[in-house]
């Protein structure tokens, strides 16, 4: 985030899109670590920045949409799970929302995975899984607490393989 002027750094809107507060905050941390001479400064991967729309219902996503992935020539596998199949979502009065997972078929690592969800408590799990490079097999075998909304991420991965459990 160093500009063309040595010793001058830019973060946030000055550094370019996406223009999100959590991106600017993360850039600030990276920038300060670099200035402080930290040996563990990691590069910013903008494909890992989640997008959230705080409306009712909320919308959250990370990575490409299914349409953009296909337009880029990628073969994808899609798993969907409606909130209607999740007891916690029903108890919260949100049975209309959904969680969706799109995965590139040509890559095992989730750097090729994209997630979308819509609901008043949109879950950041896709961003975490993608950043940690969790494989789909790891997500399938992970134990998700019950009752939680994060179970829908698990179910959407299972659905991509025809193994959905609760719907």
Short mmCIF file of C-alpha atoms in Angstrom, two decimals:
data_model
loop_
_atom_site.label_atom_id
_atom_site.label_comp_id
_atom_site.label_asym_id
_atom_site.label_seq_id
_atom_site.Cartn_x
_atom_site.Cartn_y
_atom_site.Cartn_z
CA UNK A 1 0.00 0.00 0.00
CA UNK A 2 3.02 2.22 -0.42
CA UNK A 3 2.31 4.92 -2.98
CA UNK A 4 4.71 6.18 -5.64
CA UNK A 5 6.08 8.52 -2.98
CA UNK A 6 8.47 6.52 -0.74
CA UNK A 7 7.26 6.33 2.85
CA UNK A 8 3.74 7.46 1.96
CA UNK A 9 1.03 4.82 2.22
CA UNK A 10 -2.62 4.75 1.21
CA UNK A 11 -5.45 2.63 2.55
CA UNK A 12 -9.21 2.56 2.24
CA UNK A 13 -10.89 4.43 -0.57
CA UNK A 14 -7.55 5.82 -1.76
CA UNK A 15 -6.23 2.28 -2.31
CA UNK A 16 -9.13 1.30 -4.57
CA UNK A 17 -12.10 -1.03 -4.51
CA UNK A 18 -13.83 -2.62 -2.88
CA UNK A 19 -14.77 0.44 -0.86
CA UNK A 20 -15.63 -1.28 2.40
CA UNK A 21 -14.78 -0.30 5.97
CA UNK A 22 -13.55 -3.78 6.91
CA UNK A 23 -11.20 -3.79 3.90
CA UNK A 24 -9.78 -0.38 4.87
CA UNK A 25 -9.29 -1.51 8.46
CA UNK A 26 -7.46 -4.64 7.32
CA UNK A 27 -5.28 -2.55 4.98
CA UNK A 28 -4.44 -0.27 7.90
CA UNK A 29 -3.21 -3.22 9.95
CA UNK A 30 -1.10 -4.54 7.07
CA UNK A 31 0.30 -1.06 6.45
CA UNK A 32 1.29 -0.49 10.10
CA UNK A 33 2.86 -3.96 10.29
CA UNK A 34 4.94 -3.16 7.20
CA UNK A 35 6.02 0.25 8.54
CA UNK A 36 6.93 -1.40 11.88
CA UNK A 37 9.16 -3.86 10.01
CA UNK A 38 7.23 -7.00 10.85
CA UNK A 39 8.53 -10.11 9.14
CA UNK A 40 5.04 -11.64 9.00
CA UNK A 41 3.23 -9.11 6.77
CA UNK A 42 0.76 -10.89 4.53
CA UNK A 43 -0.43 -9.56 1.17
CA UNK A 44 -4.05 -8.48 0.80
CA UNK A 45 -6.08 -10.84 -1.38
CA UNK A 46 -9.14 -8.83 -2.43
CA UNK A 47 -10.91 -12.04 -3.53
CA UNK A 48 -11.16 -12.95 0.18
CA UNK A 49 -12.95 -9.74 1.20
CA UNK A 50 -16.56 -10.47 2.11
CA UNK A 51 -19.28 -8.18 0.88
CA UNK A 52 -22.24 -7.52 3.14
CA UNK A 53 -25.40 -5.52 2.59
CA UNK A 54 -26.98 -4.55 5.89
CA UNK A 55 -30.63 -4.45 4.98
CA UNK A 56 -33.49 -6.73 5.87
CA UNK A 57 -32.79 -9.43 4.99
CA UNK A 58 -29.01 -9.14 5.05
CA UNK A 59 -26.92 -10.37 2.14
CA UNK A 60 -23.33 -11.59 2.34
CA UNK A 61 -20.96 -13.02 -0.24
CA UNK A 62 -17.35 -13.78 -1.00
CA UNK A 63 -15.80 -14.48 -4.39
CA UNK A 64 -17.46 -14.65 -7.78
CA UNK A 65 -21.11 -15.23 -8.46
CA UNK A 66 -22.07 -18.42 -10.25
CA UNK A 67 -22.73 -16.43 -13.42
CA UNK A 68 -19.32 -14.70 -13.31
CA UNK A 69 -17.53 -17.99 -12.66
CA UNK A 70 -19.25 -19.56 -15.66
CA UNK A 71 -18.54 -16.48 -17.80
CA UNK A 72 -14.87 -16.88 -16.88
CA UNK A 73 -15.03 -20.39 -18.34
CA UNK A 74 -14.99 -22.20 -15.03
CA UNK A 75 -17.02 -25.34 -14.50
CA UNK A 76 -18.78 -25.06 -11.17
CA UNK A 77 -20.64 -27.27 -8.75
CA UNK A 78 -23.43 -25.54 -6.80
CA UNK A 79 -24.98 -26.51 -3.47
CA UNK A 80 -27.96 -24.68 -1.98
CA UNK A 81 -29.67 -24.92 1.38
CA UNK A 82 -32.80 -22.99 2.35
CA UNK A 83 -33.25 -21.62 5.85
CA UNK A 84 -36.55 -23.52 5.88
CA UNK A 85 -34.55 -26.70 6.58
CA UNK A 86 -32.79 -25.17 9.62
CA UNK A 87 -34.58 -25.22 12.97
CA UNK A 88 -32.71 -22.17 14.29
CA UNK A 89 -33.73 -20.09 11.27
CA UNK A 90 -37.35 -21.16 11.70
CA UNK A 91 -37.21 -20.24 15.41
CA UNK A 92 -35.80 -16.83 14.45
CA UNK A 93 -38.65 -16.33 11.98
CA UNK A 94 -36.42 -16.40 8.89
CA UNK A 95 -37.53 -19.42 6.86
CA UNK A 96 -37.35 -17.52 3.53
CA UNK A 97 -33.56 -17.07 3.35
CA UNK A 98 -30.88 -19.36 1.90
CA UNK A 99 -27.21 -20.30 1.80
CA UNK A 100 -25.40 -21.27 -1.39
CA UNK A 101 -21.98 -22.63 -2.21
CA UNK A 102 -20.41 -22.50 -5.65
CA UNK A 103 -17.20 -24.45 -6.23
CA UNK A 104 -14.87 -24.62 -9.19
CA UNK A 105 -14.72 -28.22 -10.29
CA UNK A 106 -11.15 -27.86 -11.53
CA UNK A 107 -9.72 -26.98 -8.11
CA UNK A 108 -9.82 -28.85 -4.85
CA UNK A 109 -8.75 -25.92 -2.69
CA UNK A 110 -11.47 -23.44 -1.69
CA UNK A 111 -9.55 -20.60 -3.28
CA UNK A 112 -11.90 -21.68 -6.05
CA UNK A 113 -14.97 -21.62 -3.80
CA UNK A 114 -17.51 -18.85 -3.60
CA UNK A 115 -20.26 -18.40 -1.07
CA UNK A 116 -23.52 -16.46 -0.92
CA UNK A 117 -26.13 -16.21 1.76
CA UNK A 118 -29.17 -14.10 2.39
CA UNK A 119 -30.83 -13.70 5.76
CA UNK A 120 -30.87 -11.37 8.74
CA UNK A 121 -27.88 -13.18 10.20
CA UNK A 122 -25.78 -13.82 7.10
CA UNK A 123 -22.86 -16.06 8.10
CA UNK A 124 -19.15 -15.23 7.44
CA UNK A 125 -18.22 -18.93 7.32
CA UNK A 126 -17.48 -18.94 3.60
CA UNK A 127 -14.85 -16.24 4.00
CA UNK A 128 -13.23 -18.07 6.89
CA UNK A 129 -13.19 -21.40 5.02
CA UNK A 130 -11.77 -19.77 1.92
CA UNK A 131 -9.07 -17.89 3.81
CA UNK A 132 -8.05 -21.03 5.73
CA UNK A 133 -8.11 -23.04 2.46
CA UNK A 134 -10.40 -25.67 3.91
CA UNK A 135 -11.23 -28.37 1.40
CA UNK A 136 -14.80 -29.40 0.76
CA UNK A 137 -14.00 -32.80 2.27
CA UNK A 138 -12.90 -31.02 5.45
CA UNK A 139 -16.10 -28.97 5.51
CA UNK A 140 -18.19 -32.10 4.94
CA UNK A 141 -16.48 -33.84 7.86
CA UNK A 142 -16.52 -30.82 10.18
CA UNK A 143 -18.92 -30.86 13.11
CA UNK A 144 -21.13 -27.78 13.00
CA UNK A 145 -22.88 -26.87 16.28
CA UNK A 146 -26.63 -27.35 16.49
CA UNK A 147 -28.85 -25.43 16.44
CA UNK A 148 -26.98 -22.72 14.55
CA UNK A 149 -27.28 -20.88 11.27
CA UNK A 150 -23.74 -21.95 10.34
CA UNK A 151 -25.13 -25.46 9.77
CA UNK A 152 -26.56 -24.14 6.50
CA UNK A 153 -23.05 -23.64 5.12
CA UNK A 154 -22.41 -27.30 5.91
CA UNK A 155 -25.66 -28.36 4.28
CA UNK A 156 -25.00 -26.35 1.11
CA UNK A 157 -21.60 -28.06 0.72
CA UNK A 158 -23.30 -31.43 1.27
CA UNK A 159 -25.95 -30.48 -1.30
CA UNK A 160 -23.29 -29.86 -3.94
CA UNK A 161 -22.55 -33.60 -3.63
CA UNK A 162 -26.16 -34.76 -3.34
CA UNK A 163 -25.70 -35.49 0.37
CA UNK A 164 -27.87 -32.83 2.07
CA UNK A 165 -29.15 -34.14 5.40
CA UNK A 166 -31.84 -31.89 6.84
CA UNK A 167 -33.97 -30.96 3.86
#
